[in-house]
Coordinates of C-alpha atoms and ligand atoms in Angstrom, one line a residue:
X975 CA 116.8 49.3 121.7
X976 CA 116.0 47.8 118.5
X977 CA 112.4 49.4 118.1
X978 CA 113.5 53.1 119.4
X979 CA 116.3 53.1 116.8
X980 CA 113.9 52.5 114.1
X981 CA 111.9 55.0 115.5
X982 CA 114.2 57.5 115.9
X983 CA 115.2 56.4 112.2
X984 CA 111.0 56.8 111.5
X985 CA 111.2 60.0 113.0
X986 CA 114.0 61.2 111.1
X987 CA 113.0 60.8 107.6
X988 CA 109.2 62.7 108.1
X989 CA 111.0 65.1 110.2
X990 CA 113.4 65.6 106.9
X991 CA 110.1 65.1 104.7
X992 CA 108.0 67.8 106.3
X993 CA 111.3 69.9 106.7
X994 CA 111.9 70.2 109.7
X995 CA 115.8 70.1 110.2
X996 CA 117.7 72.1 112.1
X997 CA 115.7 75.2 111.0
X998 CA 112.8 74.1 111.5
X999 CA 109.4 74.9 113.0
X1000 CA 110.5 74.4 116.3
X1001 CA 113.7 76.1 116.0
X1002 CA 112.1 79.5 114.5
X1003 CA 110.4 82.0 116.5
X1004 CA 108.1 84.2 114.8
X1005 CA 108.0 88.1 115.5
X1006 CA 104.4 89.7 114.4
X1007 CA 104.3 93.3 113.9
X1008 CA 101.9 95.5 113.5
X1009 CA 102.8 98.6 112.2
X1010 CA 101.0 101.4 110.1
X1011 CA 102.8 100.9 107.2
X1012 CA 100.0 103.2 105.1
X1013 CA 97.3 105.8 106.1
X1014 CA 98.2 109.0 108.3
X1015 CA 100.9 107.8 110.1
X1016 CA 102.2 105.1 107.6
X1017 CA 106.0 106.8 107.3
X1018 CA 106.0 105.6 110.5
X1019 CA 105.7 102.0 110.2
X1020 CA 108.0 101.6 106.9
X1021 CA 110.7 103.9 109.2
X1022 CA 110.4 101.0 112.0
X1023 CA 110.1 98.1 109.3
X1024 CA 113.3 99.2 107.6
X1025 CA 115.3 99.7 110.7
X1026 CA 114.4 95.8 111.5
X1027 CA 115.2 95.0 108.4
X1028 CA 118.9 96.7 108.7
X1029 CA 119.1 95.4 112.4
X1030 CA 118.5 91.5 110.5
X1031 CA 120.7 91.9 107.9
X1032 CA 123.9 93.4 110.2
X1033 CA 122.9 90.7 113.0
X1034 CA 121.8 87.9 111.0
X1035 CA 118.6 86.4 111.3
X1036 CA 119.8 83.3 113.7
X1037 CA 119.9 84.4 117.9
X1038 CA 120.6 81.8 120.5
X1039 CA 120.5 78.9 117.6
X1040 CA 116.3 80.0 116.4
X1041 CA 116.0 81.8 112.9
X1042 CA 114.0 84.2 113.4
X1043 CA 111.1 85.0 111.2
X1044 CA 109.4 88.3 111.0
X1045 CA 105.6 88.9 109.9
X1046 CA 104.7 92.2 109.4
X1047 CA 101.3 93.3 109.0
X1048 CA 99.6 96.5 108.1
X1049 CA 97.1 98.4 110.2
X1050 CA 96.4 101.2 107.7
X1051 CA 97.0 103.6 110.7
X1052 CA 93.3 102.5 112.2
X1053 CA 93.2 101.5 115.6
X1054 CA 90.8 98.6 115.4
X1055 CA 93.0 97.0 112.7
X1056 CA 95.8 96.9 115.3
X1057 CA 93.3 94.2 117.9
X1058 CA 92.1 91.9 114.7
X1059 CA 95.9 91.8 113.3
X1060 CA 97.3 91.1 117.2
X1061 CA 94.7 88.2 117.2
X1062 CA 95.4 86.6 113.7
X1063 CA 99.0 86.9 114.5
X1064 CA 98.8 85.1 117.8
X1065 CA 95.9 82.5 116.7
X1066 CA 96.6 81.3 113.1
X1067 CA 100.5 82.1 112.8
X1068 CA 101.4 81.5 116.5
X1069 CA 103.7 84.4 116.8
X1070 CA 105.7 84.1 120.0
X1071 CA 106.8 87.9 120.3
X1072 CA 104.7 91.2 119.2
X1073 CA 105.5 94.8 117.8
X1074 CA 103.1 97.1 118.1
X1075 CA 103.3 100.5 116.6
X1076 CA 101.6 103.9 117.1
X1077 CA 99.2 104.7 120.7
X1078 CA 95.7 104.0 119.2
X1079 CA 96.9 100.5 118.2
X1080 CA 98.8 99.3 120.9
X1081 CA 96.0 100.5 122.8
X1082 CA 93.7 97.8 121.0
X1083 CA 95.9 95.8 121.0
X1084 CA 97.2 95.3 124.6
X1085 CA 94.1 92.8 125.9
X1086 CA 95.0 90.5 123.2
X1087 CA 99.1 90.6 124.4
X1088 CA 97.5 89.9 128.1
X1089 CA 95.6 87.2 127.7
X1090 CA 97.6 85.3 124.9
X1091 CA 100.6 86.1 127.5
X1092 CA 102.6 87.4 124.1
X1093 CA 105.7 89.6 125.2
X1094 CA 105.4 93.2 122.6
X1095 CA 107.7 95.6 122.0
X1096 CA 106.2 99.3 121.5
X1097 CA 108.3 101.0 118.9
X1098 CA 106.4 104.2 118.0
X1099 CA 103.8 104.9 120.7
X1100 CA 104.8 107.9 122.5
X1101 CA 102.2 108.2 125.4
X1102 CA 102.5 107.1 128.5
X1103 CA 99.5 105.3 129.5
X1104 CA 100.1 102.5 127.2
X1105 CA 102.9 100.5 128.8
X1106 CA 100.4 100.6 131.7
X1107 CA 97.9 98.6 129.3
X1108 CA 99.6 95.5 129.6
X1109 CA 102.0 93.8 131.9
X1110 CA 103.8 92.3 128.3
X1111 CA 104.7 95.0 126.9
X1112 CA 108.2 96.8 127.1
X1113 CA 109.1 100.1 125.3
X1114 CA 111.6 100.8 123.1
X1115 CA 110.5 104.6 121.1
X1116 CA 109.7 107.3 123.7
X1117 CA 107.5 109.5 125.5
X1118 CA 106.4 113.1 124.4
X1119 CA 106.6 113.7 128.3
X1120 CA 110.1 112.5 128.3
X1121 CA 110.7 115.4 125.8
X1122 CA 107.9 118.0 126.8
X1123 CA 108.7 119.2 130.2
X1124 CA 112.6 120.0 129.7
X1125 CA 112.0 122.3 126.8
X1126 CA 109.7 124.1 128.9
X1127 CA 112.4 124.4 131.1
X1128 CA 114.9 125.4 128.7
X1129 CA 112.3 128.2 127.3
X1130 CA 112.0 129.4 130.8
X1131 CA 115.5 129.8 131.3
X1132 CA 115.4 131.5 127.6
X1133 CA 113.6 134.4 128.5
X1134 CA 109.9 132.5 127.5
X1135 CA 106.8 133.9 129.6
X1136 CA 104.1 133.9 127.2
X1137 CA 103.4 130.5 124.9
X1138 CA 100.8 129.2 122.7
X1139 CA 100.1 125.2 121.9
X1140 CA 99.6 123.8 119.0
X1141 CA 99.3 120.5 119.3
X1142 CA 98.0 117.6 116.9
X1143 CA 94.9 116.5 118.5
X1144 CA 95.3 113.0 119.8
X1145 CA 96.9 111.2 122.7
X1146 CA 100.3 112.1 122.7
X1147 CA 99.7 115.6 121.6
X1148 CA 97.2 115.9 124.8
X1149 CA 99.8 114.5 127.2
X1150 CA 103.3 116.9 125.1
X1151 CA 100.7 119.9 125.4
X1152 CA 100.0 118.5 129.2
X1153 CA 104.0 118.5 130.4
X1154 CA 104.7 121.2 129.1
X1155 CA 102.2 123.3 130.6
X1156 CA 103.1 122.0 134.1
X1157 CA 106.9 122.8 133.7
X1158 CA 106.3 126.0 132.1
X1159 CA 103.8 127.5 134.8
X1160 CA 105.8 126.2 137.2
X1161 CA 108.2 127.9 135.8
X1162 CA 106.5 131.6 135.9
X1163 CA 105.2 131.0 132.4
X1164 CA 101.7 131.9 130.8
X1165 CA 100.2 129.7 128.8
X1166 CA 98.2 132.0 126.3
X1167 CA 96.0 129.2 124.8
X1168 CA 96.1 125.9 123.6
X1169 CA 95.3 125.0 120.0
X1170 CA 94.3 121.7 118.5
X1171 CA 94.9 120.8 115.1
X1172 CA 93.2 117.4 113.1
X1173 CA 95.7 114.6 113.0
X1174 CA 94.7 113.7 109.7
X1175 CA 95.5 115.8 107.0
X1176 CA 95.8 118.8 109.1
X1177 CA 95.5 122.3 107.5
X1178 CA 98.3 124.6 109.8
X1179 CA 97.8 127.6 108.7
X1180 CA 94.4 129.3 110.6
X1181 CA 96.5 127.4 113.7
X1182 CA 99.3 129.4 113.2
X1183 CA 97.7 132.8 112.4
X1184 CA 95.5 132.0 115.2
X1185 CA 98.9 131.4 117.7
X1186 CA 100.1 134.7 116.1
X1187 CA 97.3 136.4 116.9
X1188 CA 97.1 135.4 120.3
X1189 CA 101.2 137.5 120.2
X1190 CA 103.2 134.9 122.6
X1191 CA 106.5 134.6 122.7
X1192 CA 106.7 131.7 122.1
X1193 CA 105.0 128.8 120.7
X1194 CA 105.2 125.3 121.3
X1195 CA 104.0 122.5 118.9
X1196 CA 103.6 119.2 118.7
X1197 CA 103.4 117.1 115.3
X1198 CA 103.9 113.3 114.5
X1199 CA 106.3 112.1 112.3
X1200 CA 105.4 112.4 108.4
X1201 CA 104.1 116.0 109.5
X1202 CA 107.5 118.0 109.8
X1203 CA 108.1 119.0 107.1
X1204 CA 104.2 120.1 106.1
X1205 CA 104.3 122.5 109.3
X1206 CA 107.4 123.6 108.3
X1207 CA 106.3 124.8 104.7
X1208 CA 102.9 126.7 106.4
X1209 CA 105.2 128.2 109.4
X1210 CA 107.5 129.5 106.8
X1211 CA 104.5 130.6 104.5
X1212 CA 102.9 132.6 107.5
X1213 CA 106.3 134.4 108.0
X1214 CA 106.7 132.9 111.3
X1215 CA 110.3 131.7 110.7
X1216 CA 110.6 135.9 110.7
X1217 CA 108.6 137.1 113.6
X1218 CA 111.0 136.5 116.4
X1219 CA 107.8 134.1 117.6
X1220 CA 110.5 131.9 119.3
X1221 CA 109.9 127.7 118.0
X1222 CA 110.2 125.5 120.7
X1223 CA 108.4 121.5 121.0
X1224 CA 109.6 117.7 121.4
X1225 CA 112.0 116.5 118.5
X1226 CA 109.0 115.7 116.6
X1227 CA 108.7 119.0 114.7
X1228 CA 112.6 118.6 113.4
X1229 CA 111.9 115.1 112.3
X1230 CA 115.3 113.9 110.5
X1231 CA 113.1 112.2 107.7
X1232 CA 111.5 115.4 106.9
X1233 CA 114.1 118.2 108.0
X1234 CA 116.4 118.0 105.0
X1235 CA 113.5 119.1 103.0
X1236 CA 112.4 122.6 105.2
X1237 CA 115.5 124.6 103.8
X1238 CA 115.6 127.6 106.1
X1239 CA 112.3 127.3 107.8
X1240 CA 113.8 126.0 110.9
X1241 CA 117.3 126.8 111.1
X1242 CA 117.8 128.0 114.8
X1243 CA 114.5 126.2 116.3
X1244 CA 115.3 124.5 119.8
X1245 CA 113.7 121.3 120.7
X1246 CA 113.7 118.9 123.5
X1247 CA 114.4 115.2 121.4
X1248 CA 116.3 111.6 122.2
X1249 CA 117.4 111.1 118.6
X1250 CA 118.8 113.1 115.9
X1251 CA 120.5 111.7 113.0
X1252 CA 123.3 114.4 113.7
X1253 CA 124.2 112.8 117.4
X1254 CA 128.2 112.6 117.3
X1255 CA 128.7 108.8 118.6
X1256 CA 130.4 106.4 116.7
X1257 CA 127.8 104.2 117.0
X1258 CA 125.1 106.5 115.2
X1259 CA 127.4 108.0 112.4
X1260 CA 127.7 104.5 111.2
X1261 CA 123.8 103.7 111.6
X1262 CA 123.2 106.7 109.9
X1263 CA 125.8 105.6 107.2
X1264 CA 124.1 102.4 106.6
X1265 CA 120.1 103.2 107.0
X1266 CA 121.0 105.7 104.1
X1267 CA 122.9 102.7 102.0
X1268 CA 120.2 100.7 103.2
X1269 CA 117.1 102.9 102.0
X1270 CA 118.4 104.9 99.0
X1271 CA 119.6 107.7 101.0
X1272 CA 116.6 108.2 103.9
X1273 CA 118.2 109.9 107.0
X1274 CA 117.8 107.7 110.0
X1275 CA 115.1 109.7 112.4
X1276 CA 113.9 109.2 115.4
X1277 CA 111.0 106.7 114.6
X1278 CA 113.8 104.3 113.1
X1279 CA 115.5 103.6 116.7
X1280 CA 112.5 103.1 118.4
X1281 CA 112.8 99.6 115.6
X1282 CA 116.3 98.9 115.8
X1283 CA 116.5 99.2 119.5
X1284 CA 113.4 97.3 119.5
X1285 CA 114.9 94.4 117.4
X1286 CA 118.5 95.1 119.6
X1287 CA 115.8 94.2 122.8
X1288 CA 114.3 90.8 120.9
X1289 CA 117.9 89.4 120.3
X1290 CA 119.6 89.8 123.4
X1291 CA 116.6 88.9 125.5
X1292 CA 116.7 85.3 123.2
X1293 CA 120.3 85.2 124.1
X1294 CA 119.6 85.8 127.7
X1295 CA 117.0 82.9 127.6
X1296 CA 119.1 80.5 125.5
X1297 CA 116.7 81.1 122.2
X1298 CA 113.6 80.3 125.5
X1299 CA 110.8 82.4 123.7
X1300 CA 108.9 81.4 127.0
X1301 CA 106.8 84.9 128.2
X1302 CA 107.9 85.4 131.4
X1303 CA 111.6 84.3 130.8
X1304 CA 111.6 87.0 127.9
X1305 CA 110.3 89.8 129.8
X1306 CA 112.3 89.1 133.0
X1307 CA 115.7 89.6 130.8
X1308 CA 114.4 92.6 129.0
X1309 CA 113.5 94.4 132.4
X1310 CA 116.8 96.4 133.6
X1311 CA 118.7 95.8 129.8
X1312 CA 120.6 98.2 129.1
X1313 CA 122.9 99.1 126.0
X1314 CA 124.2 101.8 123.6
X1315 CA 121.8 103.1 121.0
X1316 CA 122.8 104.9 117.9
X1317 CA 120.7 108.0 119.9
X1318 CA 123.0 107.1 123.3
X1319 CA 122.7 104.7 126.2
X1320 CA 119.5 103.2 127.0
X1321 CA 117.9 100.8 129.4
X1322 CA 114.3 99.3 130.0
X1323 CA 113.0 100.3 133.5
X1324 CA 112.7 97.5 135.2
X1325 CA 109.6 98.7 137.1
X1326 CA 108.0 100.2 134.3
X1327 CA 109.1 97.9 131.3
X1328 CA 109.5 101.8 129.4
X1329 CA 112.5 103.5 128.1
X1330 CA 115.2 105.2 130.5
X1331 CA 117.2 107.2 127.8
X1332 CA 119.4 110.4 127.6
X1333 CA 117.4 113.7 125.8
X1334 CA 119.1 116.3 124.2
X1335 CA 118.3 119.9 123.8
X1336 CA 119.2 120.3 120.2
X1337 CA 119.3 123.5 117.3
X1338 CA 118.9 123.5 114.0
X1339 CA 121.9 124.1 112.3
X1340 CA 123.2 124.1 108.4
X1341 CA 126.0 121.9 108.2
X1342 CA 127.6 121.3 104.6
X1343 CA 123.8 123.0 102.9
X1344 CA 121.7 121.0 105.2
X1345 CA 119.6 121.4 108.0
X1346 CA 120.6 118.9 111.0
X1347 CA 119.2 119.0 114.9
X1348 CA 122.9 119.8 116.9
X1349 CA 122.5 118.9 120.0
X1350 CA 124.3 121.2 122.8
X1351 CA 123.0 120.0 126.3
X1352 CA 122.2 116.3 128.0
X1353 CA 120.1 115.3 130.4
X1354 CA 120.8 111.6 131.5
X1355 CA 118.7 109.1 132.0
X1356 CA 115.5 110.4 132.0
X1357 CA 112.1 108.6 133.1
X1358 CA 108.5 108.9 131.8
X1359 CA 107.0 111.9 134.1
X1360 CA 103.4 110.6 133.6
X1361 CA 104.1 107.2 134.8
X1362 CA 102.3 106.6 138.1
X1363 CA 105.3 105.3 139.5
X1364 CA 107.7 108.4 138.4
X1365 CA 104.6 110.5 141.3
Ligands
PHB1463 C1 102.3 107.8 118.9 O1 101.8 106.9 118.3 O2 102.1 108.0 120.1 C2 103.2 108.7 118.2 C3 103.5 108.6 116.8 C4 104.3 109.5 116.2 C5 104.9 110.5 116.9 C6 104.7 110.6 118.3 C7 103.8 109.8 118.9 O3 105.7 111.3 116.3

């Protein structure tokens, strides 16, 4: 008795010496994300980074009695960066959770979530195949197919019979430009041509005089968040805004963090999105609120929930597990969560381990001087159509 009282007494004073208390090493669990936080899609990551950083400072940074302690690392928007960062994060600073960010890095860096058996949450990556990549990760942004084929569908119905793509020339653009198609074919529709444009730095403008060219009736694009409000100043340039060419694509192109900006430009343009900063819940109108108090007055956009939600997904998975960052107990209580989202109710497929969530066909609208994405019709609960398992 004597001997494991002093020990425990031993025990106690390096424990304090090295500090580890009650917050302590073994009492934190360390989120690594990987986000492009610069380079062509770097809007992105500081979207998702500020959206954790609001979901930590309204939830506290304590869950099921572990702080929790984020790393957040920079890919530069290359792909490769997003493998090496995966593997320092999981080798040197023994991250117990991962984010990963856009498609070509979660691509890279899904063998390193496999084998290290590190549970990631995918907060930007819009194409399908990449949930598919690794049995540890779980989605929490969105696909472009998710968005893709019911706007064809709602152009059909619309009076559309003759479209043109313009699509940004990379994964998600290839599977958007691929779902739509399909629905509006299937519909009766002619696809007139599909047009690829650079991702980085893309010049619109031969695109768009191209597509108007080509005299569809409509035209469906595709651009990633941080190019919105770019394609918005060349349509409006070309006199596109004017042609009657009718605007239709995923909620991409009316991108919240860049619509405020476009003026005119795309007041009346119907898209096919999950998020807009203008959804009438409760729930968002205070997000909104407090992402704006939170980032000098940014407009919360649809990249932003794909973080929070993510975060929302981390904290009451811990609770579920009793602050267990053990793999397999993590992802078996983030399979089948559900909860409200500032962009409406949500839940993680169990099957799938991707986003089941509401989209909205929305129009731009000025509301008090500003452009704003109104939504007008819902469609609940809507899968991945890619998915293997959706066949
Ligand atoms: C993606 O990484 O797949 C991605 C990024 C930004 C978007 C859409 C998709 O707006």
């Amino acid at each position: 008795m004597k001997h494991q009282h002093f020990f425990a007494g031993c025990l106690a004073i390096a424990a304090t010496a090295l500090g580890i208390g009650s917050t302590g090493a073994q009492d934190t669990i360390k989120v690594g994300l990987v986000m492009p936080m610069t380079g062509t899609v770097g809007a992105a990551g500081q979207e998702v980074a500020a959206a954790i950083k609001l979901y930590m400072a309204q939830h506290g940074d304590t869950v099921a009695g572990k702080k929790i302690e984020i790393l957040l690392r920079d890919d530069g928007s290359v792909p490769d960066n997003g493998k090496r960062l995966a593997q320092e994060l999981i080798v040197n600073d023994h991250v117990a959770i991962l984010g990963a960010g856009t498609t070509p890095s979660a691509m890279s860096m899904a063998p390193i979530a496999t084998e290290a058996k590190v549970p990631t949450v995918v907060m930007i990556s819009g194409t399908s195949v990449v949930t598919e990549r690794s049995p540890y990760y779980v989605r929490t942004c969105f696909t472009l197919g998710q968005q893709s084929g019911i706007i064809a569908d709602w152009a059909i119905k619309d009076g559309s019979r003759k479209a043109v793509s313009v699509l940004s020339d990379w994964a998600p653009g290839a599977e958007a430009g691929k779902v739509f198609e399909q629905h509006f074919t299937a519909g009766g529709g002619q696809l007139l041509e599909t047009l690829k444009v650079p991702l980085a730095n893309p010049d619109f403008a031969p695109f768009l005089q191209r597509a108007r060219d080509l005299k569809p009736d409509t035209l469906f694009v595709f651009v990633p968040a941080g190019q919105a409000g770019p394609f918005a100043k060349q349509f409006a340039e070309r006199g596109l805004d004017k042609s009657g060419i009718k605007l239709v694509g995923p909620g991409d192109i009316v991108d919240d963090n860049d619509l405020n900006g476009t003026g005119d430009s795309l007041v009346g343009v119907v898209t096919a999105g999950f998020y807009s900063a203008a959804h009438p819940s409760q729930l968002n109108k205070d997000y909104v609120a407090a992402y704006a108090k939170a980032t000098g007055g940014k407009r919360a956009n649809f990249i932003s929930v794909g973080g929070y939600d993510g975060m929302h997904l981390i904290y009451e998975a811990l609770k579920k597990t009793g602050g267990s960052a053990d793999a397999h107990k993590l992802l078996a209580a983030m399979k089948g969560m559900s909860w409200e989202s500032p962009r409406g109710p949500v839940s993680i497929d169990p099957d799938t381990r991707d986003i089941v969530q509401n989209v909205y066909i929305r129009k731009v609208e000025k509301k008090d001087g500003e452009p704003w994405a109104v939504e007008f019709a819902a469609f609940e609960a809507v899968k991945d159509p890619l998915h293997p398992a959706a066949k």
